[in-house]
Short mmCIF file of C-alpha atoms and ligand atoms in Angstrom, two decimals:
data_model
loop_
_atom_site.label_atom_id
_atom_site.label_comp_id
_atom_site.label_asym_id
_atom_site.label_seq_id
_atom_site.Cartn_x
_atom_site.Cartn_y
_atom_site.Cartn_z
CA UNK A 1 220.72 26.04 200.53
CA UNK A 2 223.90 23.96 200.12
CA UNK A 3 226.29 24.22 203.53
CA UNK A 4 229.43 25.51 202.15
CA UNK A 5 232.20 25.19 203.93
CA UNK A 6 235.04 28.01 204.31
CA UNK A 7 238.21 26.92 202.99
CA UNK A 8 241.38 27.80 204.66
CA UNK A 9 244.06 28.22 201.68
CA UNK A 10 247.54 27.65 203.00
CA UNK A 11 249.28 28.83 199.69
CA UNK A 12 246.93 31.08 197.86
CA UNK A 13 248.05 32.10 194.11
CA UNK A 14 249.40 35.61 194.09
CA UNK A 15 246.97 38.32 193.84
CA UNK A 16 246.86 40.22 190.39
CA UNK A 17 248.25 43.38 190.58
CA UNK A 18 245.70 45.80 189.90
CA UNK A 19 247.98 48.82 189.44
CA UNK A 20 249.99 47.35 186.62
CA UNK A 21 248.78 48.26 182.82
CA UNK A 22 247.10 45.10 181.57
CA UNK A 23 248.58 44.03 178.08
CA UNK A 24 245.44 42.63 175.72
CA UNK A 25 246.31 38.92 175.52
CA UNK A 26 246.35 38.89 171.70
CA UNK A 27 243.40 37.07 169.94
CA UNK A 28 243.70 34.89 173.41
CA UNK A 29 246.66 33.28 172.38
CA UNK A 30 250.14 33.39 174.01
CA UNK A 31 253.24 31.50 174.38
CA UNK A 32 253.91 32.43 177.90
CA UNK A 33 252.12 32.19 181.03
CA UNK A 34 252.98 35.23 182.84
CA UNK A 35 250.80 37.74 180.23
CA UNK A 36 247.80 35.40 181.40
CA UNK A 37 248.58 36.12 185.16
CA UNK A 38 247.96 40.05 184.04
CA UNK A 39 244.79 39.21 182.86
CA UNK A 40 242.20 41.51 183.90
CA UNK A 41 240.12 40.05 186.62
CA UNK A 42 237.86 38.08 184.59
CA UNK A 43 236.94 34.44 184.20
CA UNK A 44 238.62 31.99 181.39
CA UNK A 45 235.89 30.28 180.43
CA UNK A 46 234.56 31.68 177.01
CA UNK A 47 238.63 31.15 176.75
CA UNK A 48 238.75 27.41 177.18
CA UNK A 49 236.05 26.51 175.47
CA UNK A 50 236.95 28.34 172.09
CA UNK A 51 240.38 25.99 172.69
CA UNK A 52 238.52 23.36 173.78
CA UNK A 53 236.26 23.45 170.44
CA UNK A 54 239.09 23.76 168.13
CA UNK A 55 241.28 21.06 169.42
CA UNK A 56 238.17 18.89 169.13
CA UNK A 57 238.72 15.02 169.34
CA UNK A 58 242.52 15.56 169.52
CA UNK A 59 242.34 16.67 173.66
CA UNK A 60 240.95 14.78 176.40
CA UNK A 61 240.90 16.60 179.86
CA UNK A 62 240.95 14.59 182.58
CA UNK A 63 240.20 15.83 186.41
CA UNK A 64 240.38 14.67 189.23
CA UNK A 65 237.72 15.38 191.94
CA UNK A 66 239.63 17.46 194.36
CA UNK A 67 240.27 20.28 191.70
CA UNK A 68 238.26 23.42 191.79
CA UNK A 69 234.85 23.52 190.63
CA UNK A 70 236.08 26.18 187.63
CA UNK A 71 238.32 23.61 186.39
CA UNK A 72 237.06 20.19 186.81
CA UNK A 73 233.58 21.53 185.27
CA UNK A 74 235.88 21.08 181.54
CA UNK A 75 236.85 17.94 182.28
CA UNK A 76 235.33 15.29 179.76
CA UNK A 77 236.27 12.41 182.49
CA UNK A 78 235.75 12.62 186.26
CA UNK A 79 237.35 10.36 188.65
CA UNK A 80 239.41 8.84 191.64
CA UNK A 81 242.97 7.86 190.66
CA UNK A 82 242.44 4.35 189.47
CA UNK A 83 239.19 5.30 187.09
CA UNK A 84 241.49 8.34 185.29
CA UNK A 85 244.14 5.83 184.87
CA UNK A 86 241.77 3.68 182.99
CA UNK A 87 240.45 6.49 181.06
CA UNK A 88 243.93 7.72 180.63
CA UNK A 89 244.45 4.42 178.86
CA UNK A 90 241.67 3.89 177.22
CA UNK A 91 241.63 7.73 175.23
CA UNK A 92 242.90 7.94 171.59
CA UNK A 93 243.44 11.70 172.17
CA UNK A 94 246.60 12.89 171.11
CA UNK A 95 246.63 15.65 174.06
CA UNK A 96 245.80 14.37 177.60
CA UNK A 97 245.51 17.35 179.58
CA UNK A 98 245.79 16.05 183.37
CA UNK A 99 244.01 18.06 185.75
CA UNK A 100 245.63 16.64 188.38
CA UNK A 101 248.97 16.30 190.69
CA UNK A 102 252.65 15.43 189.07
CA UNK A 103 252.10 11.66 189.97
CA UNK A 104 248.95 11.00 187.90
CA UNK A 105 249.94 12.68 184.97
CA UNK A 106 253.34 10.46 185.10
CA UNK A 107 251.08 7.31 185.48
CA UNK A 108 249.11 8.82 182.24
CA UNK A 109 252.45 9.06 180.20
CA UNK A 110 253.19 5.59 181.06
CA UNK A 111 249.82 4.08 180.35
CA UNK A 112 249.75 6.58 176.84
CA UNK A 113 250.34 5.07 173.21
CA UNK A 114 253.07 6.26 171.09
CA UNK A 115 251.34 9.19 170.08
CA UNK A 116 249.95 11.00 172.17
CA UNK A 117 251.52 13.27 174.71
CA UNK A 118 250.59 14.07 178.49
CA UNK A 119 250.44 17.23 179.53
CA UNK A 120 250.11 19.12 183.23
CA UNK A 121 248.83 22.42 183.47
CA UNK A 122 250.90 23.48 186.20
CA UNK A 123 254.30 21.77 186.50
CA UNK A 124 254.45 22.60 190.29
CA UNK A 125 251.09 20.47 190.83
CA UNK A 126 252.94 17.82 193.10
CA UNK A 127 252.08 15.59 195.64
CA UNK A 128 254.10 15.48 199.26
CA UNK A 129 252.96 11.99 199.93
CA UNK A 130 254.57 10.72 196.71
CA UNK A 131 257.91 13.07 197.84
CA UNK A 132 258.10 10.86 201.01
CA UNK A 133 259.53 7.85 199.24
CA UNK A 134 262.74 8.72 197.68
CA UNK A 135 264.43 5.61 195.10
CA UNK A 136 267.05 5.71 196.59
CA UNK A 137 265.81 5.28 200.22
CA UNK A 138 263.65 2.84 199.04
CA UNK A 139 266.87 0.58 197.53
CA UNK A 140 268.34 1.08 200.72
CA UNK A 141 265.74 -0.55 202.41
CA UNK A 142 265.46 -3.47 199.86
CA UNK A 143 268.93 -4.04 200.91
CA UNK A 144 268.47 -4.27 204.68
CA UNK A 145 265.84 -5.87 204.55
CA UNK A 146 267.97 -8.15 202.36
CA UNK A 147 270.48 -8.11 205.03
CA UNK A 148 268.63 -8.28 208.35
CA UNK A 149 267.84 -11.96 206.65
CA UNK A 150 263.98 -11.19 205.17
CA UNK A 151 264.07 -13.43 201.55
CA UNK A 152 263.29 -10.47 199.30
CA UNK A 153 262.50 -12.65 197.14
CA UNK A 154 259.26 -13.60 199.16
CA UNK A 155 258.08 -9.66 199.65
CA UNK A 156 255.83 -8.45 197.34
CA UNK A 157 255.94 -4.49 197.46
CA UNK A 158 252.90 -2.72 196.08
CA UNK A 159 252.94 1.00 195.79
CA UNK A 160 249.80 3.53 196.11
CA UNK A 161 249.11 5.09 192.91
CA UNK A 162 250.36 8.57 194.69
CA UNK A 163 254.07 7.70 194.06
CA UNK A 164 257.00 8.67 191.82
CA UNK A 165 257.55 6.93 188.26
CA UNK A 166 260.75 5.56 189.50
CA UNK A 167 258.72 3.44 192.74
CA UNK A 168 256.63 2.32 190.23
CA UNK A 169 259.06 1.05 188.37
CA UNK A 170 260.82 -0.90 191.46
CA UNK A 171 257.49 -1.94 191.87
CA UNK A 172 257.13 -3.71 188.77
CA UNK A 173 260.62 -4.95 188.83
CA UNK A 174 260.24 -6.87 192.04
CA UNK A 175 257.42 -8.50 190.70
CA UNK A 176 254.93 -6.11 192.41
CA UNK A 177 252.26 -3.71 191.29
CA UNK A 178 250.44 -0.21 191.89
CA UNK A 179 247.32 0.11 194.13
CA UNK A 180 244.83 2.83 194.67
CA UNK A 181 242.88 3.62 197.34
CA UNK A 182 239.60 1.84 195.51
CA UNK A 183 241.47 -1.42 195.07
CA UNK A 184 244.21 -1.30 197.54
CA UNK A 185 242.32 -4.37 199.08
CA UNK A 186 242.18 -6.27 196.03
CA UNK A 187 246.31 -5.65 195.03
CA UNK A 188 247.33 -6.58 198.99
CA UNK A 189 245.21 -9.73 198.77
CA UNK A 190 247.51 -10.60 195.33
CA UNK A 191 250.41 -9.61 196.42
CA UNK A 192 250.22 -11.64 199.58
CA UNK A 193 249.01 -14.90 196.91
CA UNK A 194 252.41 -14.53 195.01
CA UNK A 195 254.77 -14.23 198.37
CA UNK A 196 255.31 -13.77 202.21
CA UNK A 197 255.23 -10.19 203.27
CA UNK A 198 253.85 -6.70 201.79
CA UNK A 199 256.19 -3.33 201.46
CA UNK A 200 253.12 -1.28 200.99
CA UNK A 201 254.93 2.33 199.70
CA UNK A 202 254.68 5.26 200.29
CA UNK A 203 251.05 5.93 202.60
CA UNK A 204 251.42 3.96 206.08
CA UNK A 205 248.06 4.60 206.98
CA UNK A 206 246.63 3.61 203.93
CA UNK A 207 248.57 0.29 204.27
CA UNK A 208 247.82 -0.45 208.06
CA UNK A 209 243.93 0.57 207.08
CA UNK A 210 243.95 -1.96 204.46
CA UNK A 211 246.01 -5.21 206.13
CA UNK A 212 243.28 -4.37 208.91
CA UNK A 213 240.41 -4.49 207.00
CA UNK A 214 241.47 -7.43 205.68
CA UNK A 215 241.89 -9.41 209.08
CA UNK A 216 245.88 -8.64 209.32
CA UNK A 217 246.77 -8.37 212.84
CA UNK A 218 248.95 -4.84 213.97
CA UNK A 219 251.21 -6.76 215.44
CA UNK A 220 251.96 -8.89 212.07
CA UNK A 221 252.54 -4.92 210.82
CA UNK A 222 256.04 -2.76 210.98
CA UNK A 223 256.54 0.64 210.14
CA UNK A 224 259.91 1.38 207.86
CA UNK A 225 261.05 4.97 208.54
CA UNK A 226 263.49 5.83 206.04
CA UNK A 227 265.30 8.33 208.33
CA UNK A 228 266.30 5.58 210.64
CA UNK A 229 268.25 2.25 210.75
CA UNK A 230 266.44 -0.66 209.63
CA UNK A 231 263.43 1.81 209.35
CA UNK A 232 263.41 1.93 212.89
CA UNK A 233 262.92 -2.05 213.73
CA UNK A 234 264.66 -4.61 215.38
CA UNK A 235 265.24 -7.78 213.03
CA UNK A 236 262.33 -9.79 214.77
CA UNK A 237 259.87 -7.48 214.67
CA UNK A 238 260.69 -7.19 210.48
CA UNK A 239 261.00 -11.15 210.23
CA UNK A 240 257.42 -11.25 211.91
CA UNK A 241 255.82 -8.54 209.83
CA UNK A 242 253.61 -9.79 207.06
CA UNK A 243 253.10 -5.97 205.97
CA UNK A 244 255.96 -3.27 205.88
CA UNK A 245 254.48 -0.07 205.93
CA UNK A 246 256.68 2.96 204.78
CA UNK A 247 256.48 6.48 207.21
CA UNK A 248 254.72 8.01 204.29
CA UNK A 249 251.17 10.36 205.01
CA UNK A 250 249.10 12.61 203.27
CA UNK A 251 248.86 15.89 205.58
CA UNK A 252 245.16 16.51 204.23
CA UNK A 253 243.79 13.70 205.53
CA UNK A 254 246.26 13.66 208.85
CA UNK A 255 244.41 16.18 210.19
CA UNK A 256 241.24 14.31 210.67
CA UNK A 257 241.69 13.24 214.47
CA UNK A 258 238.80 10.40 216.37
CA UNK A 259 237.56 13.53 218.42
CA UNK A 260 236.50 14.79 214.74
CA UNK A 261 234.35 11.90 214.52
CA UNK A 262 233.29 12.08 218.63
CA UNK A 263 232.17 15.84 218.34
CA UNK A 264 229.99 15.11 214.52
CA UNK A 265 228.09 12.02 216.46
CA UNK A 266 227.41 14.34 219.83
CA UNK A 267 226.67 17.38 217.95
CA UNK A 268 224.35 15.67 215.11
CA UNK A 269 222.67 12.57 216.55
CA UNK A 270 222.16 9.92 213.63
CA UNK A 271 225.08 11.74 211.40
CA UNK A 272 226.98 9.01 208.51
CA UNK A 273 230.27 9.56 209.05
CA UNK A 274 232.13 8.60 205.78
CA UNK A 275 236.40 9.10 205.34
CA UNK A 276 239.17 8.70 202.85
CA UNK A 277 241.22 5.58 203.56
CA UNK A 278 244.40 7.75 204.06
CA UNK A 279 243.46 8.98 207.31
CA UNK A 280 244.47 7.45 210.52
CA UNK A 281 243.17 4.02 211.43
CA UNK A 282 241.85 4.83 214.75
CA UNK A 283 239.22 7.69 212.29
CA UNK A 284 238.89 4.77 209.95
CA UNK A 285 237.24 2.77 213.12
CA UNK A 286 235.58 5.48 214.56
CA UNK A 287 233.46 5.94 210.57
CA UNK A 288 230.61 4.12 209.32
CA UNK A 289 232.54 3.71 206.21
CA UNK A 290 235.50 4.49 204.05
CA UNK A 291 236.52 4.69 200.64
CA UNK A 292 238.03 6.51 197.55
CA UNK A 293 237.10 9.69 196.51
CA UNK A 294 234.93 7.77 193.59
CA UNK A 295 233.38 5.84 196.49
CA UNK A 296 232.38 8.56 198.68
CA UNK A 297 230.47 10.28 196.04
CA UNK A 298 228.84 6.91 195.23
CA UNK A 299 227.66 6.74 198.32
CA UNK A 300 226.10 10.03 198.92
CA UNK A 301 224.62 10.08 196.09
CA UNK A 302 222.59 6.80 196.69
CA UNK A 303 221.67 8.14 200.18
CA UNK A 304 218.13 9.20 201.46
CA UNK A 305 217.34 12.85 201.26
CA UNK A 306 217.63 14.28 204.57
CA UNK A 307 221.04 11.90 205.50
CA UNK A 308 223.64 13.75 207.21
CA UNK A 309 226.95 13.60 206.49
CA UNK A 310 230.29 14.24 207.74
CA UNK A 311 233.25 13.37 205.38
CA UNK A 312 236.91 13.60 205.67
CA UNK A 313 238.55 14.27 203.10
CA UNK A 314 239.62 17.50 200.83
CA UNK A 315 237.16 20.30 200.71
CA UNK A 316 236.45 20.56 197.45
CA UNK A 317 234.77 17.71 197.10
CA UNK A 318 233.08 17.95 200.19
CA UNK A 319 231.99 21.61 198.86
CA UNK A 320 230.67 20.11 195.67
CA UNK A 321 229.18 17.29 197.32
CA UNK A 322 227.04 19.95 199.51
CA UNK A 323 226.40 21.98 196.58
CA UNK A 324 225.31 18.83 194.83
CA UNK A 325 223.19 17.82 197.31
CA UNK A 326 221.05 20.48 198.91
CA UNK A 327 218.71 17.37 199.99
CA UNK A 328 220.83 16.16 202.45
CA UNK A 329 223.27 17.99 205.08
CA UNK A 330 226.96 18.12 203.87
CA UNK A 331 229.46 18.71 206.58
CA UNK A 332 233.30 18.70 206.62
CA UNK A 333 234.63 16.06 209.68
CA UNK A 334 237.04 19.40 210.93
CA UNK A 335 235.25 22.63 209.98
CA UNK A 336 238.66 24.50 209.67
CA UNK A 337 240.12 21.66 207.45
CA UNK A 338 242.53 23.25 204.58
CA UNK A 339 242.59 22.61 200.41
CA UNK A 340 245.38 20.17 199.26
CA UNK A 341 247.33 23.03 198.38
CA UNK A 342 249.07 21.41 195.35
CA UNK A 343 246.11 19.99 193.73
CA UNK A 344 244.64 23.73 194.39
CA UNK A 345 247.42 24.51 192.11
CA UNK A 346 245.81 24.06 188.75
CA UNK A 347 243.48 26.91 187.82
CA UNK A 348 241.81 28.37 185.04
CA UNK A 349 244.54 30.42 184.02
CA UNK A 350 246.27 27.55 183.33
CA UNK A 351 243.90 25.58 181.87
CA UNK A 352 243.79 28.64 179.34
CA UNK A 353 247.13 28.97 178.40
CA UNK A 354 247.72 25.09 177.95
CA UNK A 355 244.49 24.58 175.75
CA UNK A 356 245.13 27.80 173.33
CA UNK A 357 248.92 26.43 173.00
CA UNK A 358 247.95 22.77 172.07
CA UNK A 359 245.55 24.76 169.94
CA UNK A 360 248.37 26.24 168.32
CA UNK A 361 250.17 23.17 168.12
CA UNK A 362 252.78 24.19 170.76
CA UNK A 363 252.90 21.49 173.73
CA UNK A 364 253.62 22.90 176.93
CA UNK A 365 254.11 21.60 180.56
CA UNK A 366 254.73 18.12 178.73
CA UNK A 367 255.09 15.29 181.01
CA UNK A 368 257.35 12.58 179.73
CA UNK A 369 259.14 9.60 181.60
CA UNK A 370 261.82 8.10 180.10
CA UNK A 371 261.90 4.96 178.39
CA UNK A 372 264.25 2.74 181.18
CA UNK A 373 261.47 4.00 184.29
CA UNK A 374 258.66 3.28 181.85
CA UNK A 375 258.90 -0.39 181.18
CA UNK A 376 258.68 -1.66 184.61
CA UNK A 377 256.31 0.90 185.89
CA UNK A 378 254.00 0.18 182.99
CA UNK A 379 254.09 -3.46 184.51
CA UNK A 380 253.62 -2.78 187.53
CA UNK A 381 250.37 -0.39 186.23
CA UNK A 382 249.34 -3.21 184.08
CA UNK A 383 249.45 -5.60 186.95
CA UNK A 384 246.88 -3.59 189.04
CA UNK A 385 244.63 -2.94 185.83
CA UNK A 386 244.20 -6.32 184.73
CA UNK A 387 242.80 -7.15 188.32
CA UNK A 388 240.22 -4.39 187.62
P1 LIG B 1 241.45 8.72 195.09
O1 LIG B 1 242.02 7.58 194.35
O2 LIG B 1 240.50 8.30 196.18
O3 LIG B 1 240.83 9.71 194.18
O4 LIG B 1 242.60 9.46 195.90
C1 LIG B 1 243.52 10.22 195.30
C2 LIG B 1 244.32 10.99 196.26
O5 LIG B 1 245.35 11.47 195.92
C3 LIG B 1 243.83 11.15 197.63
O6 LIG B 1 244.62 12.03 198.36
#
């Protein structure tokens, strides 16, 4: 039997009101998304695939791993961030539908060719991470930077794929590019070619996890806090950085602590301890390994039966990973660890309504950046996938 692991919702979808008449949703098509919310109680699957089956060639679906398992299981492509960018720009579709968060749906619409149109199921699907790193905060900084005497000129910043189209786009125009968390080794190591220092935007830990792995000393590392003067740094400390990380964090993977790692390896002698590269660096340490979401399935699924695991990193993946893989022991680093409420977000209700519209040739939820942000964050994407 697969271990699964209770899930602690933070933000659970409103319950359906079982007292209120339920209107037929006519021959499963409607315009609005509230009369599929009064749905009876039953699952949308027969649903989707009827819209799935008459849209044909024209949709792609596209999900990432952390969505639910009633979701993801219509995606034709699977991935981490950087392998549904690729497929997001490699599809002739003329619907992407992005099961995903608001940031990777943007990056779709800037990779997508002039006809085809990128769509979210649920517009409130963000990402707080990307929210940390505002443009305008981030021009600000530019400037002092600028002004505390750094050659700007000579910093290369490279933003995590989990950012707004607008920090993209600085990105690109400052000569820099996107990273994700599979190749955010790769990018720093280019970046630091081409000039002096790093601003690594918007993840801090992902940043100080990667400069470290690659040999970068902390003390060659600052931490910009956009709340604060300078970020928070004296002018020496800045002129000796050689990476600039921005206060940015993902609160998922925050919440994996060393102890986490401490209790797995006294409780369950032996035990591979495997984490996502946005959680702290003193849990990155503490791991046998680390890696992207695409990574950590990799390397389960290439383990011996009978491995133990613990993994940090959202719960649905770790769920499907146990379900997966009865032959081995699946455990969540904290047992009480909650969903990434906003990529929990996207259900089958949505899915639903999106596919029967498109099916009906009506786009909804459309995701669209506009032609100014796209250039330069289309560089900046390029950049990173041409050093696939
Ligand atoms: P991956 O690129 O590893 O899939 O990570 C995406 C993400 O948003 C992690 O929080």
């Amino acid at each position: 039997m697969a271990n699964l692991i209770q899930i602690g919702v933070t933000d659970p979808p409103a319950p359906r009101p079982e007292s209120i008449a339920v209107p037929e949703v006519e021959k499963g098509v409607a315009c609005d998304f509230d009369s599929y919310l009064l749905s009876p109680d039953r699952s949308y699957d027969e649903q989707i695939a009827r819209a799935k089956e008459r849209l044909g060639r024209r949709v792609v679906i596209l999900g990432h791993h952390y969505q639910r398992d009633e979701v993801v299981k219509f995606a034709d492509f699977r991935g981490d961030s950087l392998k549904l960018s690729q497929q997001a720009s490699d599809t002739e579709a003329d619907y992407i539908v992005f099961c995903g968060v608001h940031f990777m749906a943007e990056s779709a619409d800037i990779l997508r060719q002039p006809h085809q149109v990128v769509v979210l199921p649920d517009l409130s699907a963000g990402c707080s991470m990307a929210d940390m790193a505002e443009i305008g905060q981030v021009e600000t900084c530019w400037e002092e930077l600028a002004a505390a005497g750094i050659d700007t000129g000579r910093v290369v910043p490279v933003t995590y794929m989990n950012s707004a189209a607008a920090i993209k786009a600085f990105t690109g125009r400052h000569g820099g590019a996107v990273c994700t968390s599979s190749n955010a080794g790769k990018v720093m190591r280019w970046a630091l070619a081409r000039g002096e220092r790093v601003l690594f935007l918007p993840d801090e830990h992902l940043g100080r996890n990667t400069a470290w792995q690659m040999g970068i000393e902390l003390d060659r590392m600052a931490v910009w806090d956009p709340a604060q003067e300078l970020g928070g740094n004296d002018e020496q400390a800045l002129r000796r950085a050689q990476v600039i990380l921005w206060k940015g964090y993902c609160s998922v993977h925050q919440r994996f602590q060393p102890e986490h790692v401490d209790g797995m390896r006294r409780r369950h002698p032996g035990i591979r301890v495997i984490v996502h590269p946005e959680c702290r660096l003193e849990v990155v340490q503490k791991a046998d390994l680390s890696g992207s979401t695409e990574k950590i399935i990799d390397v389960v699924e290439a383990a011996a039966p009978g491995t133990t695991w613990a993994i940090g990193t959202e719960i649905h993946l770790v769920n499907r990973l146990a379900q997966e893989h009865p032959e081995q022991k699946i455990l969540s680093l904290d047992p009480h660890v909650c969903v990434c409420t906003t990529m929990f977000r996207i259900g089958p209700e949505h899915l639903a309504w999106t596919l029967e519209n498109l099916a009906e040739d009506r786009v909804v939820n459309r995701i669209q950046v506009d032609d100014q942000t796209r250039r330069w964050a289309r560089t900046a994407l390029e950049r990173m996938l041409e050093l696939r």
